[in-house]
Amino acid sequence: MAAEPAMQLIDIKKSIGKKQIIKGLTFDINPGEVFGFLGPNGAGKTTTIRMMVGLMKITEGDVLIKGDSIKSNYKDAIRHVGAIVENPEMYPFMSGWKNLLHYARMIPGITEDRIKEVVSLVGLEKPIHEKAGRYSLGMRQRLGIAQALLHRPSVLILDEPTNGLDPHGIREVRQYIRNLAEKENVAVIVSSHLLSEIEMMCDRIGIIKNGELIAIETVKALTKTEEDRIHIEAVPANRAKELIREAFQIETTIEGETVKLTAKRGEIPKIVKCLVEGEVDVFGVQVRSSTLEEKFLDVIGENAIE
Ligand SMILES: Nc1ncnc2c1ncn2[C@@H]1O[C@H](COP(=O)(O)OP(=O)(O)OP(=O)(O)O)[C@@H](O)[C@H]1O
Ligand SMILES: [Mg+2]
């Protein structure tokens, strides 16, 4: 039997004034999975996240965190969550360690060993005794995550954790987020408007656009490419189209002298042979494997991401 979902969104909607910003989102997030919440600017990621953690009222629908409703049972629900939505609050004149100690004192049952554990989970051992005010953006963010993890949440929510980080910082975020999911079995939700970033750290991606979920899929399934997109420069193109349809029952589209189709790579020699035998001149063949990016753009229907 599958484990209980860490978090469930049940047809949540948000209206502000007359405008419906979130139009009914339903999906589950599982323990130990890194879930990417992807969408262009203004899609509704932050609004959804704010509702997930009770920072904003849900107009309709509900969010259950380990079965507890954020609406009707906020106290129990929020106990399972660690989140960084706004900039984490830090005391700049205290060390990272002292900052964590300070927060730990507000939560019952947090030992120094747990603090050490979260520091190591986010890889902050080295600078932990330096003043937080001197931390780089990436280090501040890790300290924020360490803080959010102190009470052993089942769900960790990070709104655009790679924003403002350099490529090195982004790579590090990726590593410790994976580490967290695996070692603590937390469900991590990360939002982003960059597919390239998110596909490397997530197990599953949900895409939101204009407040609607338009696709949700495992990264594995999305990257599995059985068929490639093939472009054949052929003259005359319409004769090529006919031949391919007759011999292979594959529909093609023509753009100028380029015939475009989707087929297995192994079919290419047969297709070319058939064209040449059918007296079509073949000037070139290009194979474009369908990347995740292309698939998503197909789903979205326009170049909306990035
Ligand atoms: N308080 C508000 N009043 C009216 N409209 C709002 C309010 N807050 C957000 N919106 C609108 O809701 C939509 C979604 O905004 P949201 O901040 O959730 O998007 P986002 O996906 O987080 O975008 P970004 O990638 O830029 O962070 C936008 O069109 C925004 O203008
Ligand atoms: Mg946002």
Short mmCIF file of C-alpha atoms and ligand atoms in Angstrom, two decimals:
data_model
loop_
_atom_site.label_atom_id
_atom_site.label_comp_id
_atom_site.label_asym_id
_atom_site.label_seq_id
_atom_site.Cartn_x
_atom_site.Cartn_y
_atom_site.Cartn_z
CA MET A 1 0.00 0.00 0.00
CA ALA A 2 1.25 3.45 -0.81
CA ALA A 3 2.23 5.63 2.12
CA GLU A 4 -0.12 8.39 3.21
CA PRO A 5 0.55 11.52 1.15
CA ALA A 6 2.62 14.12 2.98
CA MET A 7 0.42 16.85 1.58
CA GLN A 8 -2.83 16.92 -0.36
CA LEU A 9 -4.23 19.86 -2.26
CA ILE A 10 -7.95 19.45 -2.72
CA ASP A 11 -9.35 21.70 -5.41
CA ILE A 12 -7.96 24.87 -3.86
CA LYS A 13 -9.02 28.19 -5.27
CA LYS A 14 -8.11 31.77 -4.54
CA SER A 15 -9.96 34.88 -5.55
CA ILE A 16 -8.80 38.38 -4.78
CA GLY A 17 -11.50 40.91 -5.51
CA LYS A 18 -13.17 39.76 -8.69
CA LYS A 19 -10.06 38.04 -9.98
CA GLN A 20 -9.64 34.30 -9.62
CA ILE A 21 -5.92 33.76 -9.23
CA ILE A 22 -5.92 30.05 -8.43
CA LYS A 23 -8.54 28.09 -10.28
CA GLY A 24 -8.74 24.75 -8.53
CA LEU A 25 -5.54 22.80 -7.90
CA THR A 26 -5.65 19.15 -6.89
CA PHE A 27 -2.59 17.01 -6.34
CA ASP A 28 -0.74 14.96 -3.70
CA ILE A 29 2.85 15.13 -2.61
CA ASN A 30 4.46 11.97 -1.28
CA PRO A 31 6.92 11.48 1.58
CA GLY A 32 10.54 11.61 0.49
CA GLU A 33 9.83 13.07 -2.92
CA VAL A 34 11.18 16.31 -4.30
CA PHE A 35 8.30 17.98 -6.06
CA GLY A 36 8.90 20.82 -8.49
CA PHE A 37 6.25 23.47 -8.76
CA LEU A 38 6.98 25.05 -12.08
CA GLY A 39 5.40 28.00 -13.79
CA PRO A 40 6.13 31.33 -15.44
CA ASN A 41 6.11 34.59 -13.47
CA GLY A 42 2.66 35.38 -12.20
CA ALA A 43 1.40 31.80 -12.63
CA GLY A 44 0.34 31.55 -8.99
CA LYS A 45 3.16 29.61 -7.33
CA THR A 46 3.69 31.93 -4.39
CA THR A 47 -0.05 32.37 -3.88
CA THR A 48 -0.49 28.57 -3.76
CA ILE A 49 2.43 28.15 -1.37
CA ARG A 50 1.10 30.87 0.90
CA MET A 51 -2.20 29.00 1.08
CA MET A 52 -0.43 25.69 1.73
CA VAL A 53 1.19 27.09 4.84
CA GLY A 54 -1.72 29.11 6.11
CA LEU A 55 -0.22 32.52 5.32
CA MET A 56 -3.16 33.28 3.07
CA LYS A 57 -6.79 32.32 3.35
CA ILE A 58 -8.01 29.62 0.98
CA THR A 59 -11.10 30.84 -0.87
CA GLU A 60 -12.34 27.32 -1.67
CA GLY A 61 -10.97 23.82 -1.19
CA ASP A 62 -8.53 22.55 1.43
CA VAL A 63 -4.94 21.53 2.07
CA LEU A 64 -4.28 18.46 4.19
CA ILE A 65 -0.87 17.97 5.70
CA LYS A 66 -0.45 14.40 6.89
CA GLY A 67 -4.20 14.31 7.00
CA ASP A 68 -4.63 17.49 9.05
CA SER A 69 -6.53 20.36 7.47
CA ILE A 70 -4.70 23.68 7.34
CA LYS A 71 -8.12 25.32 7.43
CA SER A 72 -9.88 23.60 10.29
CA ASN A 73 -6.91 22.14 12.19
CA TYR A 74 -4.17 24.68 11.59
CA LYS A 75 -2.20 23.92 14.75
CA ASP A 76 -1.70 20.24 13.99
CA ALA A 77 -1.29 20.78 10.26
CA ILE A 78 1.41 23.41 10.52
CA ARG A 79 3.43 21.28 12.91
CA HIS A 80 4.31 19.03 9.96
CA VAL A 81 5.62 21.88 7.84
CA GLY A 82 8.86 23.75 7.50
CA ALA A 83 8.81 26.58 5.01
CA ILE A 84 10.71 29.52 3.73
CA VAL A 85 8.36 31.79 1.91
CA GLU A 86 9.73 35.19 2.76
CA ASN A 87 13.31 35.96 3.70
CA PRO A 88 14.14 34.01 6.81
CA GLU A 89 14.62 36.18 9.87
CA MET A 90 18.13 36.12 11.28
CA TYR A 91 19.98 37.99 13.94
CA PRO A 92 22.98 39.30 12.02
CA PHE A 93 25.07 39.91 15.15
CA MET A 94 24.74 36.30 16.30
CA SER A 95 26.48 33.29 14.79
CA GLY A 96 24.52 30.82 12.71
CA TRP A 97 24.73 28.41 15.61
CA LYS A 98 23.36 30.93 18.10
CA ASN A 99 20.54 31.76 15.72
CA LEU A 100 19.56 28.10 15.54
CA LEU A 101 19.89 27.71 19.28
CA HIS A 102 17.62 30.69 19.74
CA TYR A 103 14.91 29.13 17.57
CA ALA A 104 15.41 25.70 19.06
CA ARG A 105 14.56 27.08 22.50
CA MET A 106 11.11 28.03 21.23
CA ILE A 107 10.34 24.47 20.14
CA PRO A 108 9.98 21.81 22.81
CA GLY A 109 12.30 18.84 22.64
CA ILE A 110 14.99 20.10 20.26
CA THR A 111 18.41 18.91 21.41
CA GLU A 112 21.85 20.22 20.48
CA ASP A 113 22.35 16.98 18.59
CA ARG A 114 19.40 17.85 16.40
CA ILE A 115 20.91 21.27 15.72
CA LYS A 116 24.17 19.61 14.70
CA GLU A 117 22.22 17.25 12.50
CA VAL A 118 20.40 20.01 10.58
CA VAL A 119 23.64 21.97 10.21
CA SER A 120 25.23 18.96 8.60
CA LEU A 121 22.18 18.26 6.44
CA VAL A 122 22.53 21.65 4.78
CA GLY A 123 26.34 21.53 4.79
CA LEU A 124 26.89 24.56 6.99
CA GLU A 125 29.40 23.07 9.45
CA LYS A 126 32.30 25.30 8.49
CA PRO A 127 30.82 28.79 8.90
CA ILE A 128 28.30 27.91 11.60
CA HIS A 129 30.15 29.87 14.29
CA GLU A 130 30.60 32.97 12.16
CA LYS A 131 28.19 35.88 12.47
CA ALA A 132 25.11 35.35 10.31
CA GLY A 133 25.37 38.96 9.13
CA ARG A 134 28.51 38.02 7.24
CA TYR A 135 26.91 35.07 5.45
CA SER A 136 26.54 35.06 1.69
CA LEU A 137 23.05 34.74 0.21
CA GLY A 138 23.51 31.00 -0.26
CA MET A 139 24.70 30.54 3.31
CA ARG A 140 21.82 32.60 4.69
CA GLN A 141 19.44 30.45 2.80
CA ARG A 142 20.94 27.25 4.19
CA LEU A 143 20.66 28.65 7.67
CA GLY A 144 16.99 29.36 6.95
CA ILE A 145 16.47 25.80 5.79
CA ALA A 146 18.31 24.42 8.80
CA GLN A 147 15.99 26.45 10.99
CA ALA A 148 12.92 25.22 9.12
CA LEU A 149 14.07 21.63 9.65
CA LEU A 150 14.68 21.78 13.38
CA HIS A 151 11.29 20.38 14.37
CA ARG A 152 11.55 17.45 11.90
CA PRO A 153 8.80 18.50 9.51
CA SER A 154 7.30 16.01 7.07
CA VAL A 155 7.05 18.68 4.39
CA LEU A 156 9.57 21.35 3.51
CA ILE A 157 8.40 24.13 1.22
CA LEU A 158 10.83 26.44 -0.52
CA ASP A 159 9.64 29.23 -2.79
CA GLU A 160 12.24 29.75 -5.53
CA PRO A 161 15.23 28.54 -3.49
CA THR A 162 17.69 29.16 -6.29
CA ASN A 163 16.69 32.79 -6.88
CA GLY A 164 19.70 35.05 -6.83
CA LEU A 165 22.23 32.24 -6.48
CA ASP A 166 25.17 31.73 -8.81
CA PRO A 167 25.55 28.42 -10.70
CA HIS A 168 27.72 27.01 -7.94
CA GLY A 169 25.14 27.95 -5.32
CA ILE A 170 22.39 26.42 -7.42
CA ARG A 171 24.30 23.15 -7.67
CA GLU A 172 24.71 23.08 -3.91
CA VAL A 173 21.01 23.69 -3.29
CA ARG A 174 20.29 20.80 -5.59
CA GLN A 175 22.58 18.52 -3.64
CA TYR A 176 21.33 19.30 -0.18
CA ILE A 177 17.70 19.21 -1.20
CA ARG A 178 18.16 15.68 -2.55
CA ASN A 179 20.05 14.83 0.58
CA LEU A 180 17.18 16.03 2.77
CA ALA A 181 14.56 14.07 0.92
CA GLU A 182 16.63 10.91 1.16
CA LYS A 183 17.96 11.20 4.72
CA GLU A 184 14.94 12.71 6.48
CA ASN A 185 12.25 11.32 4.19
CA VAL A 186 10.77 14.81 3.97
CA ALA A 187 8.64 15.78 1.03
CA VAL A 188 10.31 18.83 -0.44
CA ILE A 189 8.33 21.25 -2.56
CA VAL A 190 10.40 23.70 -4.56
CA SER A 191 8.97 26.29 -6.85
CA SER A 192 10.76 27.70 -9.84
CA HIS A 193 10.20 29.38 -13.15
CA LEU A 194 13.21 27.61 -14.65
CA LEU A 195 12.67 24.12 -15.96
CA SER A 196 16.36 23.43 -16.51
CA GLU A 197 17.00 23.94 -12.81
CA ILE A 198 14.12 22.02 -11.46
CA GLU A 199 14.36 18.94 -13.64
CA MET A 200 17.72 18.10 -12.13
CA MET A 201 16.59 18.10 -8.53
CA CYS A 202 13.01 16.88 -8.69
CA ASP A 203 11.36 13.49 -8.86
CA ARG A 204 8.13 14.94 -10.14
CA ILE A 205 7.05 18.21 -11.66
CA GLY A 206 3.72 19.98 -11.70
CA ILE A 207 3.29 22.87 -14.08
CA ILE A 208 1.03 25.74 -13.28
CA LYS A 209 -0.05 28.46 -15.64
CA ASN A 210 -2.66 31.14 -15.00
CA GLY A 211 -3.64 29.46 -11.76
CA GLU A 212 -4.27 26.07 -13.33
CA LEU A 213 -2.34 22.83 -13.21
CA ILE A 214 -1.61 21.98 -16.80
CA ALA A 215 0.67 18.96 -16.37
CA ILE A 216 1.97 16.74 -13.62
CA GLU A 217 4.48 14.01 -14.38
CA THR A 218 7.52 12.21 -13.04
CA VAL A 219 10.78 13.49 -14.44
CA LYS A 220 11.65 9.91 -15.37
CA ALA A 221 8.57 9.55 -17.52
CA LEU A 222 9.15 12.91 -19.09
CA THR A 223 12.74 12.28 -20.04
CA LYS A 224 12.13 8.81 -21.42
CA THR A 225 12.39 9.37 -25.12
CA GLU A 226 11.25 6.56 -27.29
CA GLU A 227 10.61 8.60 -30.35
CA ASP A 228 12.63 11.39 -31.83
CA ARG A 229 11.60 14.37 -33.83
CA ILE A 230 13.06 13.99 -37.29
CA HIS A 231 13.50 16.73 -39.86
CA ILE A 232 14.18 15.63 -43.43
CA GLU A 233 15.12 18.12 -46.09
CA ALA A 234 13.57 16.56 -49.16
CA VAL A 235 12.60 17.70 -52.65
CA PRO A 236 9.82 17.54 -53.55
CA ALA A 237 8.56 17.65 -49.98
CA ASN A 238 4.95 16.74 -50.76
CA ARG A 239 6.08 13.61 -52.61
CA ALA A 240 8.14 12.68 -49.52
CA LYS A 241 5.08 13.20 -47.36
CA GLU A 242 3.03 10.82 -49.53
CA LEU A 243 5.72 8.15 -49.58
CA ILE A 244 6.16 8.25 -45.81
CA ARG A 245 2.43 8.04 -45.26
CA GLU A 246 2.04 5.06 -47.62
CA ALA A 247 5.05 3.07 -46.50
CA PHE A 248 5.09 3.82 -42.77
CA GLN A 249 1.62 5.22 -41.93
CA ILE A 250 3.33 8.21 -40.37
CA GLU A 251 1.83 11.66 -40.73
CA THR A 252 4.26 14.48 -41.43
CA THR A 253 4.16 18.24 -41.57
CA ILE A 254 5.90 20.27 -44.25
CA GLU A 255 7.73 23.53 -43.72
CA GLY A 256 9.38 24.77 -46.89
CA GLU A 257 11.46 21.83 -48.01
CA THR A 258 11.57 20.26 -44.59
CA VAL A 259 9.40 17.30 -43.77
CA LYS A 260 8.89 16.90 -40.03
CA LEU A 261 7.86 13.71 -38.32
CA THR A 262 8.11 11.75 -35.13
CA ALA A 263 9.55 8.24 -35.31
CA LYS A 264 12.03 5.88 -33.73
CA ARG A 265 15.61 6.61 -34.60
CA GLY A 266 16.01 3.09 -35.98
CA GLU A 267 13.47 3.84 -38.69
CA ILE A 268 15.54 6.60 -40.29
CA PRO A 269 17.58 4.47 -42.73
CA LYS A 270 14.39 2.77 -43.97
CA ILE A 271 12.65 6.10 -44.44
CA VAL A 272 15.58 7.60 -46.34
CA LYS A 273 15.87 4.50 -48.53
CA CYS A 274 12.18 4.65 -49.34
CA LEU A 275 12.45 8.33 -50.29
CA VAL A 276 15.48 7.81 -52.50
CA GLU A 277 13.86 4.84 -54.22
CA GLY A 278 10.78 6.99 -54.72
CA GLU A 279 12.90 9.56 -56.54
CA VAL A 280 12.92 12.16 -53.82
CA ASP A 281 16.21 14.02 -53.34
CA VAL A 282 17.29 13.96 -49.71
CA PHE A 283 19.54 16.86 -48.73
CA GLY A 284 19.76 16.26 -45.05
CA VAL A 285 18.36 14.56 -41.98
CA GLN A 286 18.29 16.06 -38.52
CA VAL A 287 17.34 14.19 -35.38
CA ARG A 288 16.06 16.18 -32.46
CA SER A 289 15.46 14.11 -29.38
CA SER A 290 12.40 15.37 -27.54
CA THR A 291 13.83 16.97 -24.46
CA LEU A 292 11.83 17.67 -21.37
CA GLU A 293 11.86 21.31 -22.31
CA GLU A 294 10.28 20.63 -25.68
CA LYS A 295 7.69 18.38 -24.15
CA PHE A 296 6.73 21.03 -21.70
CA LEU A 297 6.55 23.68 -24.34
CA ASP A 298 4.30 21.33 -26.25
CA VAL A 299 2.09 21.03 -23.20
CA ILE A 300 2.03 24.74 -22.57
CA GLY A 301 1.43 25.53 -26.20
CA GLU A 302 3.70 28.55 -26.25
CA ASN A 303 7.12 29.62 -25.15
CA ALA A 304 5.90 30.57 -21.73
CA ILE A 305 8.69 29.31 -19.51
CA GLU A 306 11.76 31.50 -18.96
N1 LIG B 1 -2.73 40.68 -3.28
C1 LIG B 1 -2.98 40.52 -4.58
N2 LIG B 1 -3.96 41.22 -5.19
C2 LIG B 1 -4.24 41.04 -6.50
N3 LIG B 1 -3.56 40.19 -7.29
C3 LIG B 1 -2.59 39.47 -6.74
C4 LIG B 1 -2.23 39.59 -5.36
N4 LIG B 1 -1.22 38.73 -5.11
C5 LIG B 1 -0.95 38.12 -6.29
N5 LIG B 1 -1.75 38.56 -7.27
C6 LIG B 1 -1.77 38.10 -8.67
O1 LIG B 1 -1.83 36.71 -8.68
C7 LIG B 1 -1.08 36.16 -9.74
C8 LIG B 1 -0.14 35.10 -9.23
O2 LIG B 1 0.87 35.69 -8.46
P1 LIG B 1 1.99 34.83 -7.73
O3 LIG B 1 2.86 35.76 -6.97
O4 LIG B 1 1.36 33.72 -6.98
O5 LIG B 1 2.79 34.24 -8.97
P2 LIG B 1 4.15 33.41 -8.99
O6 LIG B 1 3.88 32.20 -9.80
O7 LIG B 1 4.67 33.23 -7.63
O8 LIG B 1 5.08 34.37 -9.84
P3 LIG B 1 6.67 34.65 -9.72
O9 LIG B 1 7.37 33.63 -10.55
O10 LIG B 1 6.79 36.00 -10.35
O11 LIG B 1 7.05 34.64 -8.28
C9 LIG B 1 -0.41 37.32 -10.43
O12 LIG B 1 -1.15 37.64 -11.57
C10 LIG B 1 -0.49 38.43 -9.41
O13 LIG B 1 -0.56 39.68 -10.04
MG MG B 2 6.45 33.79 -6.68
#
